[in-house]
mmCIF file of C-alpha atoms in Angstrom:
data_model
loop_
_atom_site.group_PDB
_atom_site.id
_atom_site.type_symbol
_atom_site.label_atom_id
_atom_site.label_comp_id
_atom_site.label_asym_id
_atom_site.label_seq_id
_atom_site.Cartn_x
_atom_site.Cartn_y
_atom_site.Cartn_z
ATOM 1 C CA MET A 20 -17.425 -257.204 102.982
ATOM 2 C CA ILE A 21 -18.109 -256.501 99.290
ATOM 3 C CA ASN A 22 -21.407 -254.657 99.219
ATOM 4 C CA LYS A 23 -23.698 -252.718 96.913
ATOM 5 C CA ASP A 24 -21.414 -249.682 96.943
ATOM 6 C CA PHE A 25 -18.603 -251.810 95.554
ATOM 7 C CA PHE A 26 -20.672 -253.134 92.688
ATOM 8 C CA GLN A 27 -21.986 -249.635 91.993
ATOM 9 C CA ALA A 28 -18.379 -248.452 91.780
ATOM 10 C CA LEU A 29 -17.762 -251.075 89.093
ATOM 11 C CA GLU A 30 -20.809 -249.769 87.209
ATOM 12 C CA ASP A 31 -19.401 -246.230 87.388
ATOM 13 C CA LEU A 32 -16.008 -247.401 86.117
ATOM 14 C CA GLU A 33 -17.682 -249.066 83.167
ATOM 15 C CA THR A 34 -19.559 -245.856 82.338
ATOM 16 C CA GLU A 35 -16.757 -243.349 82.904
ATOM 17 C CA LYS A 36 -13.680 -245.294 81.845
ATOM 18 C CA LYS A 37 -15.325 -247.539 79.223
ATOM 19 C CA ILE A 38 -13.871 -250.543 81.058
ATOM 20 C CA ASP A 39 -15.892 -253.750 80.924
ATOM 21 C CA LYS A 40 -17.311 -254.628 84.360
ATOM 22 C CA ALA A 41 -17.281 -258.335 83.524
ATOM 23 C CA THR A 42 -13.497 -258.152 83.112
ATOM 24 C CA PHE A 43 -13.197 -256.814 86.644
ATOM 25 C CA ILE A 44 -15.521 -259.476 88.027
ATOM 26 C CA THR A 45 -13.569 -262.348 86.444
ATOM 27 C CA THR A 46 -10.229 -260.993 87.632
ATOM 28 C CA LEU A 47 -11.579 -260.313 91.111
ATOM 29 C CA GLU A 48 -13.013 -263.820 91.453
ATOM 30 C CA THR A 49 -9.630 -265.305 90.591
ATOM 31 C CA ALA A 50 -7.829 -263.039 93.056
ATOM 32 C CA LEU A 51 -10.326 -263.704 95.880
ATOM 33 C CA THR A 52 -10.096 -267.437 95.290
ATOM 34 C CA SER A 53 -6.331 -267.238 95.606
ATOM 35 C CA ALA A 54 -6.645 -265.147 98.783
ATOM 36 C CA TYR A 55 -9.102 -267.627 100.281
ATOM 37 C CA LYS A 56 -6.809 -270.573 99.621
ATOM 38 C CA LYS A 57 -3.903 -268.771 101.232
ATOM 39 C CA MET A 58 -6.067 -268.100 104.280
ATOM 40 C CA TYR A 59 -7.495 -271.584 104.663
ATOM 41 C CA GLY A 60 -4.878 -273.761 102.990
ATOM 42 C CA GLU A 61 -3.711 -274.182 99.405
ATOM 43 C CA ALA A 62 -4.837 -277.785 99.363
ATOM 44 C CA LYS A 63 -8.470 -276.818 99.559
ATOM 45 C CA SER A 64 -10.368 -276.727 96.263
ATOM 46 C CA ALA A 65 -12.431 -273.580 96.349
ATOM 47 C CA MET A 66 -13.974 -270.934 94.110
ATOM 48 C CA VAL A 67 -15.249 -267.456 94.916
ATOM 49 C CA LYS A 68 -18.284 -266.287 92.937
ATOM 50 C CA LEU A 69 -19.541 -262.701 92.709
ATOM 51 C CA ASN A 70 -23.103 -261.893 91.798
ATOM 52 C CA PRO A 71 -23.387 -258.230 90.671
ATOM 53 C CA GLU A 72 -27.169 -258.415 90.312
ATOM 54 C CA LYS A 73 -27.643 -259.436 93.946
ATOM 55 C CA ALA A 74 -24.473 -257.681 95.172
ATOM 56 C CA THR A 75 -23.363 -260.865 96.924
ATOM 57 C CA ILE A 76 -20.236 -262.956 97.294
ATOM 58 C CA ARG A 77 -20.316 -266.721 97.716
ATOM 59 C CA ILE A 78 -17.451 -269.103 98.454
ATOM 60 C CA TYR A 79 -17.761 -272.726 97.418
ATOM 61 C CA SER A 80 -15.448 -275.594 98.249
ATOM 62 C CA TYR A 81 -15.336 -278.598 95.958
ATOM 63 C CA LYS A 82 -14.749 -282.248 96.828
ATOM 64 C CA THR A 83 -14.653 -285.343 94.660
ATOM 65 C CA VAL A 84 -16.836 -288.316 95.600
ATOM 66 C CA VAL A 85 -14.664 -291.408 96.288
ATOM 67 C CA ASN A 86 -15.054 -294.851 97.867
ATOM 68 C CA GLU A 87 -12.303 -294.252 100.388
ATOM 69 C CA VAL A 88 -11.294 -290.766 101.531
ATOM 70 C CA GLN A 89 -7.532 -290.157 101.608
ATOM 71 C CA ASP A 90 -7.475 -286.337 101.375
ATOM 72 C CA PRO A 91 -10.333 -284.785 103.427
ATOM 73 C CA ASP A 92 -9.692 -281.332 101.874
ATOM 74 C CA LYS A 93 -10.409 -282.586 98.380
ATOM 75 C CA GLU A 94 -12.412 -285.813 98.772
ATOM 76 C CA ILE A 95 -15.747 -286.901 100.265
ATOM 77 C CA SER A 96 -17.129 -290.404 100.778
ATOM 78 C CA LEU A 97 -20.092 -291.628 98.778
ATOM 79 C CA ALA A 98 -22.175 -291.950 101.938
ATOM 80 C CA GLU A 99 -21.539 -288.323 102.979
ATOM 81 C CA ALA A 100 -22.179 -287.106 99.465
ATOM 82 C CA ARG A 101 -25.561 -288.844 99.353
ATOM 83 C CA LEU A 102 -26.577 -287.111 102.573
ATOM 84 C CA ILE A 103 -26.249 -283.883 100.578
ATOM 85 C CA LYS A 104 -27.818 -285.215 97.404
ATOM 86 C CA LYS A 105 -29.062 -288.780 96.906
ATOM 87 C CA SER A 106 -28.139 -288.914 93.212
ATOM 88 C CA HIS A 107 -24.403 -288.371 93.810
ATOM 89 C CA LYS A 108 -22.108 -291.104 92.499
ATOM 90 C CA ILE A 109 -18.385 -291.865 92.462
ATOM 91 C CA GLY A 110 -16.422 -289.195 90.571
ATOM 92 C CA ASP A 111 -18.980 -286.395 91.042
ATOM 93 C CA GLU A 112 -17.928 -282.942 92.281
ATOM 94 C CA VAL A 113 -19.770 -281.836 95.417
ATOM 95 C CA ALA A 114 -19.989 -278.092 96.020
ATOM 96 C CA THR A 115 -20.454 -276.780 99.548
ATOM 97 C CA GLU A 116 -20.936 -273.140 100.427
ATOM 98 C CA GLU A 117 -18.407 -271.954 102.977
ATOM 99 C CA SER A 118 -18.817 -269.285 105.619
ATOM 100 C CA THR A 119 -17.425 -265.869 104.665
ATOM 101 C CA LYS A 120 -17.523 -264.502 108.192
ATOM 102 C CA ASP A 121 -13.754 -264.509 108.770
ATOM 103 C CA PHE A 122 -12.923 -263.676 105.173
ATOM 104 C CA GLY A 123 -14.428 -260.175 105.038
ATOM 105 C CA ARG A 124 -11.359 -258.038 105.768
ATOM 106 C CA ILE A 125 -9.094 -260.084 103.463
ATOM 107 C CA ALA A 126 -11.686 -259.915 100.694
ATOM 108 C CA ALA A 127 -12.045 -256.140 100.971
ATOM 109 C CA GLN A 128 -8.265 -255.578 100.828
ATOM 110 C CA THR A 129 -7.866 -257.976 97.923
ATOM 111 C CA ALA A 130 -10.726 -256.356 96.029
ATOM 112 C CA LYS A 131 -9.190 -252.903 96.405
ATOM 113 C CA GLN A 132 -5.775 -254.080 95.212
ATOM 114 C CA VAL A 133 -7.219 -255.931 92.240
ATOM 115 C CA VAL A 134 -9.394 -253.038 91.131
ATOM 116 C CA MET A 135 -6.535 -250.516 91.301
ATOM 117 C CA GLN A 136 -4.122 -252.834 89.495
ATOM 118 C CA LYS A 137 -6.626 -253.820 86.836
ATOM 119 C CA LEU A 138 -7.720 -250.230 86.328
ATOM 120 C CA LYS A 139 -4.129 -249.147 85.762
ATOM 121 C CA GLU A 140 -3.478 -252.045 83.409
ATOM 122 C CA LEU A 141 -6.611 -251.494 81.334
ATOM 123 C CA GLU A 142 -6.046 -247.750 81.090
ATOM 124 C CA ARG A 143 -2.519 -248.427 79.834
ATOM 125 C CA GLN A 144 -3.841 -250.907 77.274
ATOM 126 C CA MET A 145 -6.472 -248.426 76.102
ATOM 127 C CA ALA A 146 -3.859 -245.675 75.817
ATOM 128 C CA LEU A 147 -1.597 -248.019 73.849
ATOM 129 C CA SER A 148 -4.478 -248.933 71.550
ATOM 130 C CA GLU A 149 -5.226 -245.266 70.863
ATOM 131 C CA LEU A 150 -1.565 -244.461 70.304
ATOM 132 C CA SER A 151 -1.076 -247.430 67.976
ATOM 133 C CA GLU A 152 -3.364 -245.644 65.538
ATOM 134 C CA LYS A 153 -0.821 -242.819 65.420
ATOM 135 C CA GLU A 154 2.004 -245.074 64.242
ATOM 136 C CA ASP A 155 3.264 -244.001 60.806
ATOM 137 C CA GLU A 156 1.667 -240.587 61.339
ATOM 138 C CA LEU A 157 2.964 -237.025 61.442
ATOM 139 C CA LEU A 158 2.273 -235.255 64.741
ATOM 140 C CA THR A 159 2.888 -231.767 66.060
ATOM 141 C CA THR A 160 4.450 -232.041 69.516
ATOM 142 C CA ILE A 161 6.042 -229.809 72.134
ATOM 143 C CA VAL A 162 9.611 -230.246 73.333
ATOM 144 C CA LYS A 163 9.311 -231.228 76.994
ATOM 145 C CA ARG A 164 12.950 -231.762 77.922
ATOM 146 C CA ILE A 165 16.379 -232.440 76.425
ATOM 147 C CA ASP A 166 18.747 -234.897 78.072
ATOM 148 C CA ASN A 167 22.214 -235.720 76.688
ATOM 149 C CA GLY A 168 21.098 -234.994 73.151
ATOM 150 C CA THR A 169 17.878 -237.029 73.392
ATOM 151 C CA ILE A 170 14.747 -234.925 72.916
ATOM 152 C CA TYR A 171 11.553 -235.802 74.789
ATOM 153 C CA VAL A 172 8.372 -234.424 73.266
ATOM 154 C CA GLN A 173 4.821 -234.247 74.607
ATOM 155 C CA LEU A 174 2.212 -235.784 72.323
ATOM 156 C CA SER A 175 -0.864 -233.590 72.007
ATOM 157 C CA ASN A 176 -3.927 -234.571 74.061
ATOM 158 C CA THR A 177 -2.063 -237.374 75.838
ATOM 159 C CA HIS A 178 0.135 -237.822 78.888
ATOM 160 C CA THR A 179 2.595 -239.787 76.784
ATOM 161 C CA GLU A 180 6.131 -238.770 75.917
ATOM 162 C CA GLY A 181 7.766 -239.326 72.576
ATOM 163 C CA VAL A 182 11.495 -240.063 72.490
ATOM 164 C CA MET A 183 13.657 -238.677 69.674
ATOM 165 C CA LEU A 184 17.168 -240.120 69.837
ATOM 166 C CA PRO A 185 20.123 -238.202 68.346
ATOM 167 C CA SER A 186 20.086 -240.610 65.371
ATOM 168 C CA ASP A 187 16.460 -239.631 64.715
ATOM 169 C CA GLN A 188 17.225 -235.912 64.590
ATOM 170 C CA ILE A 189 18.243 -233.836 61.582
ATOM 171 C CA PRO A 190 21.951 -232.973 61.993
ATOM 172 C CA ASN A 191 22.645 -229.418 63.202
ATOM 173 C CA GLU A 192 18.986 -228.834 64.021
ATOM 174 C CA LYS A 193 18.508 -227.215 67.427
ATOM 175 C CA PHE A 194 15.429 -227.119 69.643
ATOM 176 C CA ASN A 195 14.599 -225.548 72.994
ATOM 177 C CA VAL A 196 12.135 -226.649 75.662
ATOM 178 C CA GLY A 197 8.677 -225.403 74.692
ATOM 179 C CA ASP A 198 9.311 -225.436 70.928
ATOM 180 C CA ARG A 199 6.602 -226.896 68.718
ATOM 181 C CA VAL A 200 8.019 -229.536 66.411
ATOM 182 C CA LYS A 201 6.605 -231.924 63.819
ATOM 183 C CA VAL A 202 7.694 -235.543 64.244
ATOM 184 C CA TYR A 203 7.006 -238.860 62.551
ATOM 185 C CA VAL A 204 5.894 -241.726 64.811
ATOM 186 C CA LYS A 205 8.004 -244.644 63.641
ATOM 187 C CA ARG A 206 7.436 -247.165 66.439
ATOM 188 C CA ILE A 207 5.266 -247.719 69.522
ATOM 189 C CA LYS A 208 6.512 -250.296 72.016
ATOM 190 C CA ASP A 209 4.923 -251.632 75.184
ATOM 191 C CA SER A 210 7.490 -252.596 77.795
ATOM 192 C CA PHE A 211 7.570 -253.239 81.550
ATOM 193 C CA LYS A 212 8.448 -249.558 81.931
ATOM 194 C CA GLY A 213 5.314 -248.534 80.076
ATOM 195 C CA THR A 214 4.510 -247.374 76.582
ATOM 196 C CA GLN A 215 7.450 -245.968 74.630
ATOM 197 C CA ILE A 216 6.850 -243.824 71.561
ATOM 198 C CA GLN A 217 9.830 -243.536 69.225
ATOM 199 C CA VAL A 218 9.621 -240.470 66.991
ATOM 200 C CA THR A 219 11.935 -239.198 64.276
ATOM 201 C CA ARG A 220 12.635 -236.365 61.869
ATOM 202 C CA SER A 221 15.482 -238.055 60.019
ATOM 203 C CA ASN A 222 13.918 -240.996 58.189
ATOM 204 C CA VAL A 223 12.150 -241.122 54.834
ATOM 205 C CA GLY A 224 8.740 -241.588 56.470
ATOM 206 C CA PHE A 225 8.957 -238.039 57.821
ATOM 207 C CA VAL A 226 9.522 -236.618 54.322
ATOM 208 C CA ARG A 227 6.771 -238.789 52.839
ATOM 209 C CA LYS A 228 4.246 -237.483 55.365
ATOM 210 C CA LEU A 229 5.324 -233.881 54.757
ATOM 211 C CA PHE A 230 4.628 -234.359 51.043
ATOM 212 C CA GLU A 231 1.197 -235.798 51.839
ATOM 213 C CA LEU A 232 0.492 -232.876 54.171
ATOM 214 C CA GLU A 233 1.594 -230.090 51.831
ATOM 215 C CA ILE A 234 0.569 -231.527 48.453
ATOM 216 C CA PRO A 235 -3.162 -232.393 48.164
ATOM 217 C CA GLU A 236 -2.612 -234.351 44.946
ATOM 218 C CA ILE A 237 -0.303 -236.744 46.789
ATOM 219 C CA ALA A 238 -2.724 -237.073 49.703
ATOM 220 C CA SER A 239 -5.534 -237.893 47.239
ATOM 221 C CA GLY A 240 -3.409 -240.343 45.237
ATOM 222 C CA ASP A 241 -3.475 -238.375 41.970
ATOM 223 C CA VAL A 242 0.295 -238.045 42.276
ATOM 224 C CA LYS A 243 2.166 -240.946 43.856
ATOM 225 C CA ILE A 244 5.550 -241.276 45.527
ATOM 226 C CA LYS A 245 7.466 -244.215 44.091
ATOM 227 C CA ASN A 246 10.473 -244.038 46.386
ATOM 228 C CA ILE A 247 12.503 -241.722 48.612
ATOM 229 C CA ALA A 248 16.243 -241.750 49.294
ATOM 230 C CA ARG A 249 17.499 -239.472 52.033
ATOM 231 C CA ASP A 250 20.698 -238.277 53.654
ATOM 232 C CA ALA A 251 19.130 -236.325 56.516
ATOM 233 C CA GLY A 252 20.410 -232.788 56.818
ATOM 234 C CA ASN A 253 21.975 -232.787 53.353
ATOM 235 C CA ARG A 254 19.892 -234.062 50.457
ATOM 236 C CA THR A 255 16.751 -236.015 49.647
ATOM 237 C CA LYS A 256 15.645 -237.480 46.336
ATOM 238 C CA VAL A 257 11.943 -238.119 45.790
ATOM 239 C CA ALA A 258 10.649 -240.091 42.791
ATOM 240 C CA VAL A 259 7.066 -239.185 41.870
ATOM 241 C CA TYR A 260 4.705 -240.167 39.084
ATOM 242 C CA THR A 261 1.086 -239.956 38.019
ATOM 243 C CA GLU A 262 -1.221 -242.053 35.882
ATOM 244 C CA LYS A 263 -3.213 -238.977 34.835
ATOM 245 C CA ALA A 264 -2.105 -237.360 31.589
ATOM 246 C CA ASN A 265 -3.296 -233.887 32.564
ATOM 247 C CA ILE A 266 -1.099 -233.669 35.690
ATOM 248 C CA ASP A 267 2.566 -232.700 35.807
ATOM 249 C CA PRO A 268 3.889 -234.562 38.899
ATOM 250 C CA ILE A 269 7.006 -232.410 39.287
ATOM 251 C CA GLY A 270 5.178 -229.098 38.817
ATOM 252 C CA THR A 271 2.480 -230.220 41.215
ATOM 253 C CA CYS A 272 5.040 -230.917 43.930
ATOM 254 C CA VAL A 273 6.911 -227.665 43.318
ATOM 255 C CA GLY A 274 3.746 -225.583 43.504
ATOM 256 C CA PHE A 275 3.082 -222.000 42.427
ATOM 257 C CA HIS A 276 6.350 -220.067 42.635
ATOM 258 C CA GLY A 277 7.827 -223.071 44.465
ATOM 259 C CA GLN A 278 5.645 -222.510 47.535
ATOM 260 C CA ARG A 279 4.906 -226.173 48.226
ATOM 261 C CA ILE A 280 8.453 -227.471 47.965
ATOM 262 C CA ASP A 281 9.783 -224.434 49.850
ATOM 263 C CA THR A 282 7.466 -225.202 52.770
ATOM 264 C CA ILE A 283 8.737 -228.783 52.928
ATOM 265 C CA THR A 284 12.370 -227.687 52.594
ATOM 266 C CA SER A 285 11.899 -225.186 55.415
ATOM 267 C CA GLU A 286 10.463 -227.890 57.685
ATOM 268 C CA ILE A 287 13.528 -230.093 57.154
ATOM 269 C CA ASN A 288 15.947 -227.300 58.018
ATOM 270 C CA GLY A 289 16.865 -226.299 54.459
ATOM 271 C CA GLU A 290 17.717 -229.804 53.273
ATOM 272 C CA LYS A 291 17.951 -229.918 49.472
ATOM 273 C CA ILE A 292 15.255 -231.878 47.658
ATOM 274 C CA ASP A 293 15.621 -233.334 44.156
ATOM 275 C CA LEU A 294 12.281 -234.143 42.551
ATOM 276 C CA ILE A 295 12.626 -237.015 40.067
ATOM 277 C CA GLU A 296 9.899 -238.153 37.683
ATOM 278 C CA TYR A 297 9.739 -241.936 37.953
ATOM 279 C CA SER A 298 9.950 -243.998 34.768
ATOM 280 C CA GLU A 299 9.322 -247.687 34.190
ATOM 281 C CA ASP A 300 12.341 -247.610 31.886
ATOM 282 C CA PRO A 301 15.354 -248.169 34.193
ATOM 283 C CA LEU A 302 17.693 -246.371 31.777
ATOM 284 C CA GLU A 303 15.615 -243.229 31.863
ATOM 285 C CA PHE A 304 15.000 -243.485 35.616
ATOM 286 C CA ILE A 305 18.721 -243.885 36.385
ATOM 287 C CA ALA A 306 19.561 -240.899 34.188
ATOM 288 C CA LYS A 307 16.987 -238.692 35.916
ATOM 289 C CA SER A 308 17.992 -239.911 39.374
ATOM 290 C CA LEU A 309 21.392 -238.238 39.085
ATOM 291 C CA SER A 310 19.750 -234.822 38.973
ATOM 292 C CA PRO A 311 20.898 -232.067 39.060
ATOM 293 C CA ALA A 312 23.715 -233.501 36.904
ATOM 294 C CA GLN A 313 23.386 -233.830 33.134
ATOM 295 C CA VAL A 314 23.695 -237.389 31.779
ATOM 296 C CA ILE A 315 25.022 -238.332 28.330
ATOM 297 C CA SER A 316 24.405 -242.080 28.309
ATOM 298 C CA VAL A 317 23.362 -244.975 30.502
ATOM 299 C CA GLU A 318 24.387 -248.624 30.111
ATOM 300 C CA THR A 319 22.907 -251.430 32.187
ATOM 301 C CA ASN A 320 23.596 -255.057 32.994
ATOM 302 C CA GLU A 321 20.435 -256.845 34.061
ATOM 303 C CA SER A 322 22.167 -259.915 35.506
ATOM 304 C CA LEU A 323 24.197 -257.828 37.960
ATOM 305 C CA HIS A 324 21.588 -255.090 38.281
ATOM 306 C CA SER A 325 24.404 -252.636 37.601
ATOM 307 C CA SER A 326 24.682 -249.551 35.457
ATOM 308 C CA ARG A 327 27.360 -247.271 34.012
ATOM 309 C CA VAL A 328 26.533 -243.617 33.477
ATOM 310 C CA ILE A 329 28.515 -241.235 31.267
ATOM 311 C CA VAL A 330 28.465 -237.538 32.117
ATOM 312 C CA PRO A 331 30.272 -234.471 30.730
ATOM 313 C CA ASP A 332 33.672 -233.946 32.302
ATOM 314 C CA ASP A 333 32.628 -230.651 33.889
ATOM 315 C CA LYS A 334 29.570 -232.307 35.484
ATOM 316 C CA LEU A 335 31.388 -235.302 36.961
ATOM 317 C CA SER A 336 31.777 -233.794 40.418
ATOM 318 C CA LEU A 337 28.121 -232.769 40.462
ATOM 319 C CA ALA A 338 26.971 -236.244 39.388
ATOM 320 C CA ILE A 339 29.040 -237.932 42.076
ATOM 321 C CA GLY A 340 28.312 -235.421 44.802
ATOM 322 C CA LYS A 341 30.328 -234.680 47.907
ATOM 323 C CA ASN A 342 31.717 -237.931 49.299
ATOM 324 C CA GLY A 343 29.664 -239.803 46.686
ATOM 325 C CA GLN A 344 26.381 -238.545 48.137
ATOM 326 C CA ASN A 345 24.510 -237.840 44.891
ATOM 327 C CA VAL A 346 25.303 -241.143 43.201
ATOM 328 C CA ARG A 347 24.714 -243.024 46.454
ATOM 329 C CA LEU A 348 21.232 -241.529 46.835
ATOM 330 C CA ALA A 349 20.498 -242.216 43.168
ATOM 331 C CA ALA A 350 21.426 -245.869 43.714
ATOM 332 C CA ARG A 351 19.080 -246.116 46.705
ATOM 333 C CA LEU A 352 16.284 -244.387 44.805
ATOM 334 C CA THR A 353 16.479 -246.607 41.737
ATOM 335 C CA GLY A 354 17.633 -249.841 43.348
ATOM 336 C CA TRP A 355 20.468 -250.090 40.776
ATOM 337 C CA LYS A 356 24.205 -250.056 41.390
ATOM 338 C CA ILE A 357 25.572 -247.020 39.587
ATOM 339 C CA GLU A 358 29.064 -246.178 38.335
ATOM 340 C CA VAL A 359 29.727 -242.701 36.951
ATOM 341 C CA LYS A 360 32.351 -242.108 34.267
ATOM 342 C CA PRO A 361 33.496 -238.835 32.640
ATOM 343 C CA GLN A 362 32.911 -238.413 28.922
ATOM 344 C CA SER A 363 36.633 -238.075 28.164
ATOM 345 C CA THR A 364 37.572 -241.517 29.499
ATOM 346 C CA LEU A 365 35.462 -243.237 26.854
ATOM 347 C CA GLY A 366 36.428 -240.986 23.948
ATOM 348 C CA VAL A 367 32.930 -239.608 23.578
ATOM 349 C CA THR A 368 33.291 -236.179 22.063
ATOM 350 C CA GLU A 369 30.165 -234.968 20.361
ATOM 351 C CA VAL A 370 26.896 -235.600 22.150
ATOM 352 C CA LYS A 371 24.062 -233.106 22.253
ATOM 353 C CA GLU A 372 23.694 -231.604 25.697
ATOM 354 C CA THR A 373 20.038 -232.591 26.140
ATOM 355 C CA GLU A 374 20.349 -236.162 24.852
ATOM 356 C CA TYR A 375 21.592 -239.381 26.347
ATOM 357 C CA GLU A 376 22.219 -242.673 24.619
ATOM 358 C CA LEU A 377 20.521 -245.743 26.091
ATOM 359 C CA THR A 378 22.300 -249.036 25.493
ATOM 360 C CA GLU A 379 22.733 -252.323 27.275
ATOM 361 C CA LEU A 380 25.942 -254.098 28.271
ATOM 362 C CA ASN A 381 26.723 -257.642 27.251
ATOM 363 C CA ASP A 382 27.370 -260.137 30.057
ATOM 364 C CA GLU A 383 31.079 -260.194 29.194
ATOM 365 C CA ASP A 384 31.232 -256.431 29.831
ATOM 366 C CA ALA A 385 29.525 -256.762 33.222
ATOM 367 C CA PHE A 386 30.851 -254.866 36.195
ATOM 368 C CA GLN A 387 29.885 -254.194 39.784
ATOM 369 C CA ILE A 388 30.134 -250.862 41.538
ATOM 370 C CA ASN A 389 29.568 -249.457 44.995
ATOM 371 C CA ASP A 390 33.221 -248.503 45.396
ATOM 372 C CA PHE A 391 32.754 -244.805 45.988
ATOM 373 C CA ASP A 392 36.470 -244.349 46.703
ATOM 374 C CA SER A 393 37.128 -245.050 43.050
ATOM 375 C CA LEU A 394 34.524 -242.466 42.122
ATOM 376 C CA GLU A 395 36.267 -239.875 44.243
ATOM 377 C CA GLU A 396 39.478 -240.551 42.338
ATOM 378 C CA LEU A 397 37.764 -239.451 39.133
ATOM 379 C CA ALA A 398 37.289 -235.863 40.333
ATOM 380 C CA PRO A 399 38.707 -233.644 43.070
ATOM 381 C CA LEU A 400 35.851 -233.582 45.605
ATOM 382 C CA ASP A 401 37.078 -230.367 47.180
ATOM 383 C CA ASP A 402 36.035 -228.576 43.985
ATOM 384 C CA ILE A 403 32.570 -230.099 43.777
ATOM 385 C CA ASP A 404 29.907 -227.748 42.455
ATOM 386 C CA ASP A 405 26.963 -228.408 44.797
ATOM 387 C CA GLU A 406 24.472 -226.517 42.670
ATOM 388 C CA GLU A 407 20.808 -227.360 42.707
#
């Protein structure tokens, strides 16, 4: 039946696969007990015990001591119990070792099935545990196959596939089988079909990790990313700041001759990146968030968390952006609702080009925006200047 070779095999599994032998033993005992009951009757109370040190298997049946036996499979009379041990009393459990002669073949088959199943299960759990450490990480993968727009990538040093759905891809970006591609691991799920790794290139986490990879000061924490707003394939706004007076956060991210930001832009297929210096002052932050547009003044209403921004007439289209993209990203970046108005509509005529007035609205002047259709009415979007 189960012999020394079997127990040695469990020792080898523990050494090679780093799988706890005791886990196998416990699972195997449960499975063998179930197999024994099926062979000799479910009603019988029994337990199979394995002893790795002695390389033995023992089967014990259990009966409860009673005055009058009604179920011979589970009960034993007090008189019979005292023939086994004189100190037995009513309610005691009497264990009797059963013969394993006819159970050998069943035990061997059961043991093999349990070991294979448990080995597969534990290996999957270990793989999942290792992969879970890669969640929220940037990985270089290889395109394995493309099926109906979904890209399947091979994760390095694993047998696991990553799945990149069309919604997780940068629009108009094309890949071929065999291409090396950086991806961001956004989610790892364990399902009945196995471990599923969801990867992306379109979310803000991908951009954040690229900044950490290419800019040492961000990786070290000397320069910090406050927030990112992204329209994948078109434009991304990144708010950065530092608590160190001797560091220019924008210049640090741009790099010498723009090398750092160019590397990141190249990785995201030429997507435009606006670097914004974060400010604790919401008026200043909102004004900067509309980059590359010039801002004349910013008004805010705290109760509605809304703002109105005045820009020169010739910069209105740039401030709004195509289909409201620039102002929409600025709103996401700052967390404020933003309405953009041209200078001429408010009768503002003489404001220095590099200055903007910071005022606050009264509650009676409060307004809400998010109606980008109305913004489009303020300027012909077909003529938008999409300059950097």
